[in-house]
Amino acid sequence: AQSVTQLGSHVSVSEGALVLLRCNYSSSVPPYLFWYVQYPNQGLQLLLKYTSAATLVKGINGFEAEFKKSETSFHLTKPSAHMSDAAEYFCAVNENNYGQNFVFGPGTRLSVLP
Amino acid sequence: DVKVTQSSRYLVKRTGEKVFLECVQDMDHENMFWYRQDPGLGLRLIYFSYDVKMKEKGDIPEGYSVSREKKERFSLILESASTNQTSMYLCASRRSREQFFGPGTRLTVL
């Protein structure tokens, strides 16, 4: 069965600092992995996705994530935080067997301090 | 441009009322989903549909039903709303491995 854990329900960084949001997954088959962002009072927007091609995936707004099979991780990073990055971030997994279900992590709220 | 719309952004209902949440997508996607989002729990799948008139239970279907009479529309029904159904409800449609989300409906049951 699939599952996703996100370490840290709330992360605070200073503007210009590195952003690191952690995601670990479990899956019985090679997974597809996703990061979504949710701004206040909005739906979820796809940031990036891993689909078994390159292990380093670049997304929108300067974010990237690296798939590490040995660590079952898919951490999200951004070299320099901007105030507009303040939002909630969700990691999700979808098993690579045309399964219908996406499983989402509990989310990490990112605060960016001036 | 991909678009998923939900009928209401905010909804307030009373316990015992029948509640309809509507979702429409304009992308001709076969797969549609209803999630509820609660703090600390992420998104939990209520129901999904992979074709017109086809539906499957998700992880938390109790107290909910769905209807998909047309490909573009997927409705979530709370037969008798209860206070523990106060939540944010998100609809999504799917193309290949990507889900597209609506803006959400924040439902409060008093």
PDB file of C-alpha atoms in Angstrom:
ATOM      1  CA  ALA A   1       0.000   0.000   0.000  1.00  0.00           C
ATOM      2  CA  GLN A   2       1.093   3.537  -0.695  1.00  0.00           C
ATOM      3  CA  SER A   3       1.768   6.084   2.007  1.00  0.00           C
ATOM      4  CA  VAL A   4       3.430   9.469   2.313  1.00  0.00           C
ATOM      5  CA  THR A   5       5.005  11.200   5.285  1.00  0.00           C
ATOM      6  CA  GLN A   6       6.074  14.807   5.435  1.00  0.00           C
ATOM      7  CA  LEU A   7       8.441  15.725   8.235  1.00  0.00           C
ATOM      8  CA  GLY A   8       7.431  19.000   9.806  1.00  0.00           C
ATOM      9  CA  SER A   9       3.908  20.328   9.651  1.00  0.00           C
ATOM     10  CA  HIS A  10       5.274  23.877   9.703  1.00  0.00           C
ATOM     11  CA  VAL A  11       8.593  25.175   8.371  1.00  0.00           C
ATOM     12  CA  SER A  12       9.812  28.757   8.695  1.00  0.00           C
ATOM     13  CA  VAL A  13      12.654  30.239   6.680  1.00  0.00           C
ATOM     14  CA  SER A  14      13.992  33.708   6.148  1.00  0.00           C
ATOM     15  CA  GLU A  15      13.605  35.401   2.800  1.00  0.00           C
ATOM     16  CA  GLY A  16      16.579  34.410   0.642  1.00  0.00           C
ATOM     17  CA  ALA A  17      17.321  31.255   2.628  1.00  0.00           C
ATOM     18  CA  LEU A  18      17.228  27.688   1.361  1.00  0.00           C
ATOM     19  CA  VAL A  19      13.873  25.948   1.411  1.00  0.00           C
ATOM     20  CA  LEU A  20      13.851  22.216   2.178  1.00  0.00           C
ATOM     21  CA  LEU A  21      10.574  20.348   2.566  1.00  0.00           C
ATOM     22  CA  ARG A  22      10.838  16.657   3.282  1.00  0.00           C
ATOM     23  CA  CYS A  23       8.800  13.839   1.802  1.00  0.00           C
ATOM     24  CA  ASN A  24       9.197  10.105   2.277  1.00  0.00           C
ATOM     25  CA  TYR A  25       7.004   7.535   0.639  1.00  0.00           C
ATOM     26  CA  SER A  26       6.292   3.851   0.669  1.00  0.00           C
ATOM     27  CA  SER A  27       5.144   1.994  -2.386  1.00  0.00           C
ATOM     28  CA  SER A  28       5.164  -1.632  -3.452  1.00  0.00           C
ATOM     29  CA  VAL A  29       5.935  -0.712  -7.062  1.00  0.00           C
ATOM     30  CA  PRO A  30       7.923   2.087  -8.719  1.00  0.00           C
ATOM     31  CA  PRO A  31       5.992   5.209  -7.898  1.00  0.00           C
ATOM     32  CA  TYR A  32       5.068   8.418  -9.577  1.00  0.00           C
ATOM     33  CA  LEU A  33       5.677  11.282  -7.142  1.00  0.00           C
ATOM     34  CA  PHE A  34       4.277  14.796  -7.041  1.00  0.00           C
ATOM     35  CA  TRP A  35       4.566  18.045  -5.180  1.00  0.00           C
ATOM     36  CA  TYR A  36       1.567  20.353  -5.069  1.00  0.00           C
ATOM     37  CA  VAL A  37       1.291  23.862  -3.641  1.00  0.00           C
ATOM     38  CA  GLN A  38      -1.834  25.399  -2.147  1.00  0.00           C
ATOM     39  CA  TYR A  39      -2.095  29.135  -1.638  1.00  0.00           C
ATOM     40  CA  PRO A  40      -4.675  30.413   0.855  1.00  0.00           C
ATOM     41  CA  ASN A  41      -8.268  29.768  -0.185  1.00  0.00           C
ATOM     42  CA  GLN A  42      -7.238  28.115  -3.418  1.00  0.00           C
ATOM     43  CA  GLY A  43      -7.092  24.616  -4.826  1.00  0.00           C
ATOM     44  CA  LEU A  44      -3.890  22.637  -5.343  1.00  0.00           C
ATOM     45  CA  GLN A  45      -1.485  23.485  -8.127  1.00  0.00           C
ATOM     46  CA  LEU A  46       1.113  21.073  -9.481  1.00  0.00           C
ATOM     47  CA  LEU A  47       4.692  22.160  -8.762  1.00  0.00           C
ATOM     48  CA  LEU A  48       6.515  19.205 -10.252  1.00  0.00           C
ATOM     49  CA  LYS A  49       6.316  15.474 -10.826  1.00  0.00           C
ATOM     50  CA  TYR A  50       8.624  12.477 -11.043  1.00  0.00           C
ATOM     51  CA  THR A  51       7.605   9.888 -13.628  1.00  0.00           C
ATOM     52  CA  SER A  52      10.612   7.526 -13.675  1.00  0.00           C
ATOM     53  CA  ALA A  53      12.720   9.618 -16.027  1.00  0.00           C
ATOM     54  CA  ALA A  54      15.403  11.934 -14.600  1.00  0.00           C
ATOM     55  CA  THR A  55      15.779  11.679 -10.824  1.00  0.00           C
ATOM     56  CA  LEU A  56      16.239  15.447 -10.447  1.00  0.00           C
ATOM     57  CA  VAL A  57      13.031  17.160 -11.409  1.00  0.00           C
ATOM     58  CA  LYS A  58      12.644  20.873 -11.972  1.00  0.00           C
ATOM     59  CA  GLY A  59       9.328  22.554 -11.441  1.00  0.00           C
ATOM     60  CA  ILE A  60       7.726  25.944 -11.507  1.00  0.00           C
ATOM     61  CA  ASN A  61       8.770  28.957  -9.425  1.00  0.00           C
ATOM     62  CA  GLY A  62      12.369  27.734  -9.038  1.00  0.00           C
ATOM     63  CA  PHE A  63      11.527  24.574  -7.099  1.00  0.00           C
ATOM     64  CA  GLU A  64      13.125  21.210  -7.698  1.00  0.00           C
ATOM     65  CA  ALA A  65      13.014  17.773  -6.131  1.00  0.00           C
ATOM     66  CA  GLU A  66      15.262  14.737  -6.213  1.00  0.00           C
ATOM     67  CA  PHE A  67      14.002  11.165  -6.262  1.00  0.00           C
ATOM     68  CA  LYS A  68      16.186   8.912  -4.115  1.00  0.00           C
ATOM     69  CA  LYS A  69      15.056   5.335  -4.330  1.00  0.00           C
ATOM     70  CA  SER A  70      17.478   4.072  -1.666  1.00  0.00           C
ATOM     71  CA  GLU A  71      16.074   6.583   0.823  1.00  0.00           C
ATOM     72  CA  THR A  72      12.475   6.423  -0.472  1.00  0.00           C
ATOM     73  CA  SER A  73      12.540  10.200  -0.467  1.00  0.00           C
ATOM     74  CA  PHE A  74      11.419  13.017  -2.731  1.00  0.00           C
ATOM     75  CA  HIS A  75      12.434  16.206  -0.923  1.00  0.00           C
ATOM     76  CA  LEU A  76      11.513  19.607  -2.337  1.00  0.00           C
ATOM     77  CA  THR A  77      14.086  22.398  -2.430  1.00  0.00           C
ATOM     78  CA  LYS A  78      14.461  25.978  -3.555  1.00  0.00           C
ATOM     79  CA  PRO A  79      17.786  27.809  -3.246  1.00  0.00           C
ATOM     80  CA  SER A  80      16.345  31.154  -2.206  1.00  0.00           C
ATOM     81  CA  ALA A  81      12.956  31.660  -0.579  1.00  0.00           C
ATOM     82  CA  HIS A  82      10.667  34.463  -1.640  1.00  0.00           C
ATOM     83  CA  MET A  83       7.797  35.916   0.327  1.00  0.00           C
ATOM     84  CA  SER A  84       5.404  34.642  -2.330  1.00  0.00           C
ATOM     85  CA  ASP A  85       6.445  31.043  -1.566  1.00  0.00           C
ATOM     86  CA  ALA A  86       4.469  31.106   1.682  1.00  0.00           C
ATOM     87  CA  ALA A  87       1.856  28.404   1.192  1.00  0.00           C
ATOM     88  CA  GLU A  88       1.044  24.811   2.068  1.00  0.00           C
ATOM     89  CA  TYR A  89       2.890  22.082   0.218  1.00  0.00           C
ATOM     90  CA  PHE A  90       1.688  18.548  -0.333  1.00  0.00           C
ATOM     91  CA  CYS A  91       3.655  15.529  -1.468  1.00  0.00           C
ATOM     92  CA  ALA A  92       1.693  12.778  -3.223  1.00  0.00           C
ATOM     93  CA  VAL A  93       2.351   9.302  -4.586  1.00  0.00           C
ATOM     94  CA  ASN A  94       0.618   7.338  -7.313  1.00  0.00           C
ATOM     95  CA  GLU A  95       1.719   3.789  -7.913  1.00  0.00           C
ATOM     96  CA  ASN A  96       3.028   3.097 -11.361  1.00  0.00           C
ATOM     97  CA  ASN A  97       0.403   0.549 -12.256  1.00  0.00           C
ATOM     98  CA  TYR A  98      -2.310   2.867 -13.547  1.00  0.00           C
ATOM     99  CA  GLY A  99      -3.825   2.898 -10.098  1.00  0.00           C
ATOM    100  CA  GLN A 100      -6.487   5.501  -9.739  1.00  0.00           C
ATOM    101  CA  ASN A 101      -5.626   6.584  -6.285  1.00  0.00           C
ATOM    102  CA  PHE A 102      -3.251   9.346  -5.371  1.00  0.00           C
ATOM    103  CA  VAL A 103      -2.169   9.317  -1.743  1.00  0.00           C
ATOM    104  CA  PHE A 104      -1.316  12.693  -0.247  1.00  0.00           C
ATOM    105  CA  GLY A 105       0.882  13.537   2.686  1.00  0.00           C
ATOM    106  CA  PRO A 106      -0.460  15.667   5.554  1.00  0.00           C
ATOM    107  CA  GLY A 107       1.113  18.816   4.164  1.00  0.00           C
ATOM    108  CA  THR A 108       3.792  21.274   5.293  1.00  0.00           C
ATOM    109  CA  ARG A 109       3.005  24.923   5.828  1.00  0.00           C
ATOM    110  CA  LEU A 110       5.877  27.124   4.728  1.00  0.00           C
ATOM    111  CA  SER A 111       6.290  30.557   6.288  1.00  0.00           C
ATOM    112  CA  VAL A 112       8.791  33.040   4.851  1.00  0.00           C
ATOM    113  CA  LEU A 113      10.052  35.668   7.266  1.00  0.00           C
ATOM    114  CA  PRO A 114      11.237  39.086   6.060  1.00  0.00           C
TER     115      PRO A 114
ATOM    116  CA  ASP B   1      -6.275  26.197 -20.405  1.00  0.00           C
ATOM    117  CA  VAL B   2      -7.330  23.505 -17.988  1.00  0.00           C
ATOM    118  CA  LYS B   3     -10.239  24.406 -15.783  1.00  0.00           C
ATOM    119  CA  VAL B   4     -12.087  22.740 -12.923  1.00  0.00           C
ATOM    120  CA  THR B   5     -14.853  24.743 -11.307  1.00  0.00           C
ATOM    121  CA  GLN B   6     -16.819  24.135  -8.151  1.00  0.00           C
ATOM    122  CA  SER B   7     -20.275  25.555  -7.628  1.00  0.00           C
ATOM    123  CA  SER B   8     -19.608  27.352  -4.343  1.00  0.00           C
ATOM    124  CA  ARG B   9     -16.519  28.654  -2.555  1.00  0.00           C
ATOM    125  CA  TYR B  10     -18.253  28.862   0.811  1.00  0.00           C
ATOM    126  CA  LEU B  11     -21.349  27.042   2.021  1.00  0.00           C
ATOM    127  CA  VAL B  12     -23.123  27.003   5.365  1.00  0.00           C
ATOM    128  CA  LYS B  13     -25.708  24.305   6.054  1.00  0.00           C
ATOM    129  CA  ARG B  14     -27.605  22.964   9.039  1.00  0.00           C
ATOM    130  CA  THR B  15     -27.370  19.481  10.494  1.00  0.00           C
ATOM    131  CA  GLY B  16     -29.628  17.063   8.663  1.00  0.00           C
ATOM    132  CA  GLU B  17     -29.805  19.045   5.435  1.00  0.00           C
ATOM    133  CA  LYS B  18     -29.095  17.397   2.092  1.00  0.00           C
ATOM    134  CA  VAL B  19     -26.108  19.078   0.482  1.00  0.00           C
ATOM    135  CA  PHE B  20     -24.995  19.033  -3.137  1.00  0.00           C
ATOM    136  CA  LEU B  21     -21.485  20.022  -4.173  1.00  0.00           C
ATOM    137  CA  GLU B  22     -21.023  20.374  -7.905  1.00  0.00           C
ATOM    138  CA  CYS B  23     -17.846  20.081  -9.930  1.00  0.00           C
ATOM    139  CA  VAL B  24     -17.404  20.720 -13.638  1.00  0.00           C
ATOM    140  CA  GLN B  25     -14.337  20.194 -15.802  1.00  0.00           C
ATOM    141  CA  ASP B  26     -13.890  21.371 -19.352  1.00  0.00           C
ATOM    142  CA  MET B  27     -11.057  19.053 -20.376  1.00  0.00           C
ATOM    143  CA  ASP B  28     -13.011  15.958 -21.419  1.00  0.00           C
ATOM    144  CA  HIS B  29     -11.256  13.929 -18.709  1.00  0.00           C
ATOM    145  CA  GLU B  30     -12.642  10.522 -17.845  1.00  0.00           C
ATOM    146  CA  ASN B  31     -11.419  10.425 -14.250  1.00  0.00           C
ATOM    147  CA  MET B  32     -12.774  12.726 -11.565  1.00  0.00           C
ATOM    148  CA  PHE B  33     -12.244  12.760  -7.817  1.00  0.00           C
ATOM    149  CA  TRP B  34     -13.673  14.199  -4.612  1.00  0.00           C
ATOM    150  CA  TYR B  35     -11.396  14.804  -1.633  1.00  0.00           C
ATOM    151  CA  ARG B  36     -11.861  16.383   1.734  1.00  0.00           C
ATOM    152  CA  GLN B  37      -9.040  18.346   3.284  1.00  0.00           C
ATOM    153  CA  ASP B  38      -8.593  18.708   7.029  1.00  0.00           C
ATOM    154  CA  PRO B  39      -5.672  20.266   8.925  1.00  0.00           C
ATOM    155  CA  GLY B  40      -2.937  17.750   9.623  1.00  0.00           C
ATOM    156  CA  LEU B  41      -4.624  15.040   7.595  1.00  0.00           C
ATOM    157  CA  GLY B  42      -3.879  16.198   4.069  1.00  0.00           C
ATOM    158  CA  LEU B  43      -6.319  15.178   1.376  1.00  0.00           C
ATOM    159  CA  ARG B  44      -8.437  12.090   1.801  1.00  0.00           C
ATOM    160  CA  LEU B  45     -10.251  10.505  -1.112  1.00  0.00           C
ATOM    161  CA  ILE B  46     -14.017  10.237  -0.733  1.00  0.00           C
ATOM    162  CA  TYR B  47     -15.085   8.893  -4.131  1.00  0.00           C
ATOM    163  CA  PHE B  48     -13.814   8.796  -7.659  1.00  0.00           C
ATOM    164  CA  SER B  49     -15.323   8.132 -11.046  1.00  0.00           C
ATOM    165  CA  TYR B  50     -13.593   6.747 -14.104  1.00  0.00           C
ATOM    166  CA  ASP B  51     -16.477   7.132 -16.530  1.00  0.00           C
ATOM    167  CA  VAL B  52     -20.038   8.354 -16.784  1.00  0.00           C
ATOM    168  CA  LYS B  53     -22.268   6.552 -14.284  1.00  0.00           C
ATOM    169  CA  MET B  54     -19.249   4.710 -12.883  1.00  0.00           C
ATOM    170  CA  LYS B  55     -18.041   5.340  -9.350  1.00  0.00           C
ATOM    171  CA  GLU B  56     -15.710   3.819  -6.810  1.00  0.00           C
ATOM    172  CA  LYS B  57     -15.425   4.373  -3.084  1.00  0.00           C
ATOM    173  CA  GLY B  58     -12.328   6.002  -1.800  1.00  0.00           C
ATOM    174  CA  ASP B  59     -10.918   5.893   1.695  1.00  0.00           C
ATOM    175  CA  ILE B  60     -13.717   7.725   3.520  1.00  0.00           C
ATOM    176  CA  PRO B  61     -17.025   7.264   1.659  1.00  0.00           C
ATOM    177  CA  GLU B  62     -19.277   6.979   4.714  1.00  0.00           C
ATOM    178  CA  GLY B  63     -21.941   9.664   4.784  1.00  0.00           C
ATOM    179  CA  TYR B  64     -21.380  10.633   1.147  1.00  0.00           C
ATOM    180  CA  SER B  65     -22.646   9.610  -2.265  1.00  0.00           C
ATOM    181  CA  VAL B  66     -21.815  10.806  -5.770  1.00  0.00           C
ATOM    182  CA  SER B  67     -23.420  11.205  -9.147  1.00  0.00           C
ATOM    183  CA  ARG B  68     -21.877  11.359 -12.605  1.00  0.00           C
ATOM    184  CA  GLU B  69     -24.568  11.670 -15.248  1.00  0.00           C
ATOM    185  CA  LYS B  70     -22.397  13.583 -17.710  1.00  0.00           C
ATOM    186  CA  LYS B  71     -18.696  13.319 -18.367  1.00  0.00           C
ATOM    187  CA  GLU B  72     -17.946  16.881 -17.379  1.00  0.00           C
ATOM    188  CA  ARG B  73     -19.883  16.950 -14.101  1.00  0.00           C
ATOM    189  CA  PHE B  74     -19.249  15.078 -10.867  1.00  0.00           C
ATOM    190  CA  SER B  75     -21.460  15.798  -7.875  1.00  0.00           C
ATOM    191  CA  LEU B  76     -20.849  15.020  -4.222  1.00  0.00           C
ATOM    192  CA  ILE B  77     -23.928  14.531  -2.066  1.00  0.00           C
ATOM    193  CA  LEU B  78     -24.192  14.649   1.688  1.00  0.00           C
ATOM    194  CA  GLU B  79     -27.495  12.888   2.336  1.00  0.00           C
ATOM    195  CA  SER B  80     -27.856  14.232   5.868  1.00  0.00           C
ATOM    196  CA  ALA B  81     -25.148  16.703   6.784  1.00  0.00           C
ATOM    197  CA  SER B  82     -23.460  16.377  10.149  1.00  0.00           C
ATOM    198  CA  THR B  83     -21.092  18.683  11.990  1.00  0.00           C
ATOM    199  CA  ASN B  84     -18.170  16.306  11.447  1.00  0.00           C
ATOM    200  CA  GLN B  85     -18.523  16.921   7.719  1.00  0.00           C
ATOM    201  CA  THR B  86     -17.422  20.507   8.173  1.00  0.00           C
ATOM    202  CA  SER B  87     -14.362  20.639   5.943  1.00  0.00           C
ATOM    203  CA  MET B  88     -12.784  21.857   2.728  1.00  0.00           C
ATOM    204  CA  TYR B  89     -13.917  19.798  -0.270  1.00  0.00           C
ATOM    205  CA  LEU B  90     -11.740  19.604  -3.347  1.00  0.00           C
ATOM    206  CA  CYS B  91     -12.696  18.248  -6.724  1.00  0.00           C
ATOM    207  CA  ALA B  92     -10.120  17.107  -9.263  1.00  0.00           C
ATOM    208  CA  SER B  93      -9.986  15.649 -12.728  1.00  0.00           C
ATOM    209  CA  ARG B  94      -7.151  13.643 -14.134  1.00  0.00           C
ATOM    210  CA  ARG B  95      -5.223  13.449 -17.382  1.00  0.00           C
ATOM    211  CA  SER B  96      -2.565  10.772 -17.545  1.00  0.00           C
ATOM    212  CA  ARG B  97      -0.627  11.157 -14.268  1.00  0.00           C
ATOM    213  CA  GLU B  98      -1.642  14.687 -13.432  1.00  0.00           C
ATOM    214  CA  GLN B  99      -4.594  15.839 -11.373  1.00  0.00           C
ATOM    215  CA  PHE B 100      -6.154  19.256 -11.860  1.00  0.00           C
ATOM    216  CA  PHE B 101      -7.915  20.740  -8.874  1.00  0.00           C
ATOM    217  CA  GLY B 102     -10.815  23.095  -8.460  1.00  0.00           C
ATOM    218  CA  PRO B 103     -10.638  26.011  -6.005  1.00  0.00           C
ATOM    219  CA  GLY B 104     -12.418  24.088  -3.263  1.00  0.00           C
ATOM    220  CA  THR B 105     -15.647  24.507  -1.326  1.00  0.00           C
ATOM    221  CA  ARG B 106     -15.405  25.311   2.357  1.00  0.00           C
ATOM    222  CA  LEU B 107     -18.463  23.713   3.931  1.00  0.00           C
ATOM    223  CA  THR B 108     -19.604  24.547   7.434  1.00  0.00           C
ATOM    224  CA  VAL B 109     -22.341  22.425   9.010  1.00  0.00           C
ATOM    225  CA  LEU B 110     -24.004  24.032  12.014  1.00  0.00           C
TER     226      LEU B 110
END
